[in-house]
Short mmCIF file of C-alpha atoms in Angstrom, two decimals:
data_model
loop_
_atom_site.label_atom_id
_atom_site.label_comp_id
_atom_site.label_asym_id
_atom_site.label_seq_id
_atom_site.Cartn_x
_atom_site.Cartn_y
_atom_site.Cartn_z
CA UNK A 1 -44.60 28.79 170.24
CA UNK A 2 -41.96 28.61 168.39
CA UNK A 3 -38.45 31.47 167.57
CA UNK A 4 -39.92 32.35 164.44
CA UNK A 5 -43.43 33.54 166.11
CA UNK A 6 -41.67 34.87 169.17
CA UNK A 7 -39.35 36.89 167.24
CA UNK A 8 -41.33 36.99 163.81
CA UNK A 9 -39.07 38.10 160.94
CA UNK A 10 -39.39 41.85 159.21
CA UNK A 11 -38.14 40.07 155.77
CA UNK A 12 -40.90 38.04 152.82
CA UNK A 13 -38.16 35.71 152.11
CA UNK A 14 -37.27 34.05 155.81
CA UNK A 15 -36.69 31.05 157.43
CA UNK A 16 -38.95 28.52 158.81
CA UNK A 17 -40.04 26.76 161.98
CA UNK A 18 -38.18 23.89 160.47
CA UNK A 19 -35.53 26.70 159.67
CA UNK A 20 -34.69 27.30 163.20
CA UNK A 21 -35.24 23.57 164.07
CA UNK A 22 -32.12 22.73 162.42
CA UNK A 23 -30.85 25.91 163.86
CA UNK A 24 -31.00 24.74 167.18
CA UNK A 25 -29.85 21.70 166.24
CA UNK A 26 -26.09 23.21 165.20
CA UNK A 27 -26.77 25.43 168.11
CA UNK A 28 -26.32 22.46 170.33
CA UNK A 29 -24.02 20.36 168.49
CA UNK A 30 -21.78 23.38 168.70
CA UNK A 31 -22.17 24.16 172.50
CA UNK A 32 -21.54 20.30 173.45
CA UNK A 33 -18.37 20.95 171.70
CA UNK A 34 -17.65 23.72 173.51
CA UNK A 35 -17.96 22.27 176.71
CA UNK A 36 -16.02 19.15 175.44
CA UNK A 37 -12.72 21.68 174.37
CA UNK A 38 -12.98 23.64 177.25
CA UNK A 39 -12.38 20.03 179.35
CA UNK A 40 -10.18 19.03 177.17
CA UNK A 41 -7.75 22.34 177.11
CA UNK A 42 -7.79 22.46 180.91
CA UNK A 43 -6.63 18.75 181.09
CA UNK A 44 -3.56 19.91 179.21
CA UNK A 45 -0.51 21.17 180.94
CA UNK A 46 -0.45 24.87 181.25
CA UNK A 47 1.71 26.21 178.06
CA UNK A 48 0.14 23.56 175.89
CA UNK A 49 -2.81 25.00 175.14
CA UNK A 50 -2.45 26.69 171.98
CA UNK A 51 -4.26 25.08 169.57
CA UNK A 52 -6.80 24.46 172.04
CA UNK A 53 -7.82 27.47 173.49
CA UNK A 54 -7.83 28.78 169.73
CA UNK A 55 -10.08 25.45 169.18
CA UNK A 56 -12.39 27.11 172.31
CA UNK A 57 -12.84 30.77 170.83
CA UNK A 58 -14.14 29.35 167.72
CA UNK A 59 -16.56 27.13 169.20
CA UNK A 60 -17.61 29.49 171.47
CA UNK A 61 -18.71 32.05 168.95
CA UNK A 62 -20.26 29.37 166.79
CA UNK A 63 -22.44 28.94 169.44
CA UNK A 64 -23.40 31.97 170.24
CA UNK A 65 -24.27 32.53 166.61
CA UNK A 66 -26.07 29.55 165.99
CA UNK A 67 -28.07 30.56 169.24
CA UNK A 68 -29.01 33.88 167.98
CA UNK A 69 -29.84 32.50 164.38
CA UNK A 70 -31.79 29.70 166.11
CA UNK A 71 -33.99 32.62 167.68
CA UNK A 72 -34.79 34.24 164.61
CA UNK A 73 -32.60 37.24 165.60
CA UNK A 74 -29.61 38.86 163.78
CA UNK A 75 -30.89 39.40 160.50
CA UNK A 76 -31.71 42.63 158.42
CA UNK A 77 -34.47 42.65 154.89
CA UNK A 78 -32.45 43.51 151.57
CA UNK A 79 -34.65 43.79 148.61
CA UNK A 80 -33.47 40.91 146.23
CA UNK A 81 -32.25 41.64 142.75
CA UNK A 82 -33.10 38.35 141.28
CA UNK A 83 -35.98 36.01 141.00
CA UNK A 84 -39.15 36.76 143.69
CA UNK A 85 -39.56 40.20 144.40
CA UNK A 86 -39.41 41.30 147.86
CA UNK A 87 -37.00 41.03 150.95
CA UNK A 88 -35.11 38.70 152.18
CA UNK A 89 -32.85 37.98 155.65
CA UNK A 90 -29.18 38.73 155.48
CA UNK A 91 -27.70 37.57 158.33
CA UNK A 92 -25.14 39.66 159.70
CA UNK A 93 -24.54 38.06 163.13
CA UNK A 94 -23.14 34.91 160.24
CA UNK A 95 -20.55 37.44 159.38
CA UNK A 96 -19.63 38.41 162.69
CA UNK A 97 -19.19 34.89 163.51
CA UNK A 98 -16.64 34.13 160.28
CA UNK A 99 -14.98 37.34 161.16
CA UNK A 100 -13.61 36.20 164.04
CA UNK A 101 -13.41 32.29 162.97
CA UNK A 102 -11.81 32.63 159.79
CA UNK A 103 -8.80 34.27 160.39
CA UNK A 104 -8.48 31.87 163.70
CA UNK A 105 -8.96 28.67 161.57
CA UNK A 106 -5.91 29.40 159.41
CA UNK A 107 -3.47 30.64 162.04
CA UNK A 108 -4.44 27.22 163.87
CA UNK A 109 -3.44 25.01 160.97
CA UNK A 110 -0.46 27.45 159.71
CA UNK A 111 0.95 27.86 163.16
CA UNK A 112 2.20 23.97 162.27
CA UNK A 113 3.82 24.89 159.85
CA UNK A 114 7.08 27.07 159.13
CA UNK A 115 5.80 29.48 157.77
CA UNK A 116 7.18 33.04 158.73
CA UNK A 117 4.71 34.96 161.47
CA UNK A 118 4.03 37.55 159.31
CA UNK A 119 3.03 35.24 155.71
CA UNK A 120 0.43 34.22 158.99
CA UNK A 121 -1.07 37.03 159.33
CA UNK A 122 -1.03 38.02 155.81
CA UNK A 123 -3.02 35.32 155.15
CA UNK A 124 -5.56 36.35 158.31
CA UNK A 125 -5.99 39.48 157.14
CA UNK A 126 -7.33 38.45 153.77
CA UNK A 127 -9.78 36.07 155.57
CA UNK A 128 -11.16 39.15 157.23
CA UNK A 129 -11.17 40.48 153.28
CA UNK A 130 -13.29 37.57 151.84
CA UNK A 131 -15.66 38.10 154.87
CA UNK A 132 -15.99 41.60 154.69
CA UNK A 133 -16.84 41.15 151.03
CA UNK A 134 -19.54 38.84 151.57
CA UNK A 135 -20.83 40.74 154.22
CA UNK A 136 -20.90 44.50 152.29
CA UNK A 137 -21.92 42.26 149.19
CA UNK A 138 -25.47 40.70 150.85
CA UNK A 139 -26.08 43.87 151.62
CA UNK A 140 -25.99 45.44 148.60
CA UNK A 141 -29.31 45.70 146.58
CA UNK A 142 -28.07 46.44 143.50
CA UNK A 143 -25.70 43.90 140.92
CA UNK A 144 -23.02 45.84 142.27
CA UNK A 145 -22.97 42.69 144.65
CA UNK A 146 -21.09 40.58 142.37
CA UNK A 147 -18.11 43.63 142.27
CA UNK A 148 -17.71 42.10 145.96
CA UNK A 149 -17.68 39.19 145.40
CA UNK A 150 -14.99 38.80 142.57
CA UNK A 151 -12.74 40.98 145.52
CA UNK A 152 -13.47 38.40 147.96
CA UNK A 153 -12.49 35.37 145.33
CA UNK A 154 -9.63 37.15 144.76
CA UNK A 155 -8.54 37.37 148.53
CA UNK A 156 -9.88 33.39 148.61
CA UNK A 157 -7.04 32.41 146.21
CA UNK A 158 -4.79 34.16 148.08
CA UNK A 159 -5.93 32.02 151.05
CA UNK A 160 -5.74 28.57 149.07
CA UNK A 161 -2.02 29.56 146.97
CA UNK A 162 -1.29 29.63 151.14
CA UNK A 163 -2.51 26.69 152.47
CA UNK A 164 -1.53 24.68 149.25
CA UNK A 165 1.38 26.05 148.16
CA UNK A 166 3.66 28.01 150.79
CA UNK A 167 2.32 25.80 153.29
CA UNK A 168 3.10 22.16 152.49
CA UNK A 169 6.69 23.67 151.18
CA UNK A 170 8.25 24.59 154.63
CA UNK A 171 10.14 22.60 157.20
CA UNK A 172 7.51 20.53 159.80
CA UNK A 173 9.80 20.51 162.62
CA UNK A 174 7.84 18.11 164.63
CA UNK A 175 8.49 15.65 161.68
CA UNK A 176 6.71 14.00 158.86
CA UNK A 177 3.42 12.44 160.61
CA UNK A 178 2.43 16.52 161.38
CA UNK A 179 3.33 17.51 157.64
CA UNK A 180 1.32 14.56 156.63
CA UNK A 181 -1.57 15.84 158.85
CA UNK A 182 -1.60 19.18 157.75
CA UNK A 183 -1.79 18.20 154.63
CA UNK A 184 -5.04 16.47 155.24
CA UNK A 185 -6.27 19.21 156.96
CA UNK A 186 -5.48 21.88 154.55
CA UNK A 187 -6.85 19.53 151.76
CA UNK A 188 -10.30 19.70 153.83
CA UNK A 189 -10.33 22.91 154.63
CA UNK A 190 -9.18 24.29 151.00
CA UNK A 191 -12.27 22.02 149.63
CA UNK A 192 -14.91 23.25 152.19
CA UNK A 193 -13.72 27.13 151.64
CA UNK A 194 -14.81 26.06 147.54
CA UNK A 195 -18.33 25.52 148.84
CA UNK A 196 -18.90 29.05 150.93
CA UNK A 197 -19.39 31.46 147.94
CA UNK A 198 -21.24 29.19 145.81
CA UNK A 199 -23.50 28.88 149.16
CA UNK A 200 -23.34 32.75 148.96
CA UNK A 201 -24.06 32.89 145.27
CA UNK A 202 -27.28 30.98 145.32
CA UNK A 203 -28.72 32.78 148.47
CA UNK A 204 -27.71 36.04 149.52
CA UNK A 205 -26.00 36.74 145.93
CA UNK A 206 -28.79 35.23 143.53
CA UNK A 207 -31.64 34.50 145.50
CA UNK A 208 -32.15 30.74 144.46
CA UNK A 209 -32.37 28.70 147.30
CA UNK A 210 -34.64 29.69 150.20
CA UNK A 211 -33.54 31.00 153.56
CA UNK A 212 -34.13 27.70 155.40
CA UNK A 213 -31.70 25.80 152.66
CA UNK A 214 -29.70 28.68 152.80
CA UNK A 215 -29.07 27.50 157.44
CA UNK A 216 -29.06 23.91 155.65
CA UNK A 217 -26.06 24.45 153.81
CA UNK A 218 -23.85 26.99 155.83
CA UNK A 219 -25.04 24.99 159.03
CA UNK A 220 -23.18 21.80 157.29
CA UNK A 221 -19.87 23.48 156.37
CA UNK A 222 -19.69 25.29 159.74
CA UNK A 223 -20.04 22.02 161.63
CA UNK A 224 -17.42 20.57 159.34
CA UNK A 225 -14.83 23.58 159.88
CA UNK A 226 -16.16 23.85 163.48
CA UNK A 227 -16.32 20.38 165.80
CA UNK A 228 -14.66 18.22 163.13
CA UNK A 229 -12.01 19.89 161.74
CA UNK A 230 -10.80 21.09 165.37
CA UNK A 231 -11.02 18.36 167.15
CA UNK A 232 -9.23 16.51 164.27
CA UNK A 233 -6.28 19.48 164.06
CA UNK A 234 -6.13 19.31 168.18
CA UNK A 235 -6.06 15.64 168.14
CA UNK A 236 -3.46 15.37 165.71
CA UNK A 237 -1.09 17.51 167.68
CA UNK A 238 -1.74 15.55 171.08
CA UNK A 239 1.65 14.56 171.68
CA UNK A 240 4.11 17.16 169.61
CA UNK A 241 6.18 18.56 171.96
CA UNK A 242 5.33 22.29 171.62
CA UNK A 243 8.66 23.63 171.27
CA UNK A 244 9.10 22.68 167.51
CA UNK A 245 6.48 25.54 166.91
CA UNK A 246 8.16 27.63 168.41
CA UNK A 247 5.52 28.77 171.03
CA UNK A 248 7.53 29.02 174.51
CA UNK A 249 8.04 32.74 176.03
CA UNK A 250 9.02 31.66 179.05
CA UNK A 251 6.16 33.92 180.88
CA UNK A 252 4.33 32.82 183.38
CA UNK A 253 1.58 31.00 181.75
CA UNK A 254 4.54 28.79 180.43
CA UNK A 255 6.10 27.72 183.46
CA UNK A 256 5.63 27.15 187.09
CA UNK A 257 7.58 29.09 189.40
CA UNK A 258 11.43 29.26 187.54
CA UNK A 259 10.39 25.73 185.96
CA UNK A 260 8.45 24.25 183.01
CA UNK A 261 5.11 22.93 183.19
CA UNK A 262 4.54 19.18 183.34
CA UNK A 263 5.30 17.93 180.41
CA UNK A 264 6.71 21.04 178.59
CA UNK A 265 10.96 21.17 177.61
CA UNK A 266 12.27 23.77 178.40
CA UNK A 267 13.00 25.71 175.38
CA UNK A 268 16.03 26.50 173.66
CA UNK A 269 18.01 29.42 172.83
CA UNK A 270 17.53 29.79 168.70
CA UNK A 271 19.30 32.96 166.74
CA UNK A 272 17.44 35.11 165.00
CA UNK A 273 14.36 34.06 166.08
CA UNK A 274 11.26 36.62 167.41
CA UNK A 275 10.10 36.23 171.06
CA UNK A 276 7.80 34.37 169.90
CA UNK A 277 9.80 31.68 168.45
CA UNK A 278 8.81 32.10 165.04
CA UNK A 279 10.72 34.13 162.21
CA UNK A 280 9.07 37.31 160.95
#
């Protein structure tokens, strides 16, 4: 017996036991990643593991997503506005999941860059925008949907005029072979964030592609922002020494005793720079 009959849907328009096949799938795909980063980040000296642990979260709640979409759970019916009549599954716990990943995504690829702390969070906080958007949208019965979802475009610009244009146009202080990389990365991940709303627009906007395509095509881009874009981003930034980001505090989780940790400098003295090492 499989998710779908244990946990049977309330919704006409719902996946299928192939559905939540390819559910588990990305369900396990993510958690073998999980346990790979966590290894990984504790192999690392103890105030290098930045990008890592940041790496872990997002895994983490991947899989516990995946795991509750692979079980048929997380979902609410919304009566659809176009095409078949009836309900279909939004899936919230999806939301939940991008809500936290999102925002961690860019702050692990602008954190290698020079831009200012708060241009960081700026662009974090319109992440949470474009999900919340999607989110209220789905749920939404009417074709007041679509009022969402130009708002959450509009924060998704915001996002790529970041990642593409103040981005690349800062100082790299690690040197040219990270600027290089993040401009890979960015490249990716500005390409992959295209393919989200149109995902959005031809399921839980417009109704055209069933729920099972629907997992097919979110499942893909989430394994591509998820196991392969991190490993790539904490991979690249292997052997950067992590003062050029400016990450030292000096706290205990930085240093043993009154001393570094293997294989981390001990950090200069900047002016007018934030505890944090970066400039507000």
């Amino acid at each position: 017996m499989g998710a779908v009959d244990t946990n049977p849907p309330d919704a006409q328009i719902h996946i299928t036991d192939h559905g939540s096949d390819w559910l588990w799938a990305v369900f396990a795909i993510m958690a073998v990643s999980t346990l790979g980063m966590f290894a990984w980040s504790h192999m690392r000296p103890r105030g290098t593991r930045f990008f890592h642990n940041i790496a872990l979260i997002i895994l983490l709640v991947s899989t516990i997503s995946y795991f509750s979409m692979a079980s048929n759970l997380g979902a609410t019916p919304i009566q659809t506005e176009f095409r078949a009549q009836g309900t279909r599954q939004i899936w919230y716990v999806r939301y939940i999941q991008w809500f936290i990943n999102f925002p961690l995504l860019l702050v692990i690829l602008l954190f290698a860059t020079g831009l200012a702390l708060t241009e960081i969070l700026t662009a974090a906080f319109f992440a949470w925008v474009v999900v919340v958007c999607g989110l209220v949208g789905g749920l939404v019965q009417s074709s007041y949907k679509w009022g969402f979802y130009v708002f959450g475009l509009f924060a998704l610009f915001y996002i790529w005029i970041v990642l593409l244009g103040h981005g690349p146009r800062t100082t790299f202080n690690a040197g040219p072979g990270l600027r290089s990389g993040y401009l890979r990365g960015s490249g990716l991940l500005s390409f992959i964030l295209v393919l989200y709303p149109i995902g959005w627009a031809l399921s839980e906007g417009g109704n055209v592609i069933s729920s099972t395509s629907e997992m097919v095509w979110y499942g893909v881009l989430d394994l591509v922002l998820g196991p392969f874009f991190l490993f790539y981003v904490v991979f690249g930034i292997r052997n950067i020494d992590y003062n050029t980001f400016g990450l030292q505090s000096l706290k205990y989780s930085d240093t043993y005793g009154a001393r570094p940790a293997v294989g981390v400098a001990a950090p200069a003295v900047l002016p007018a720079v934030t505890a944090v090492g970066r400039n507000v």
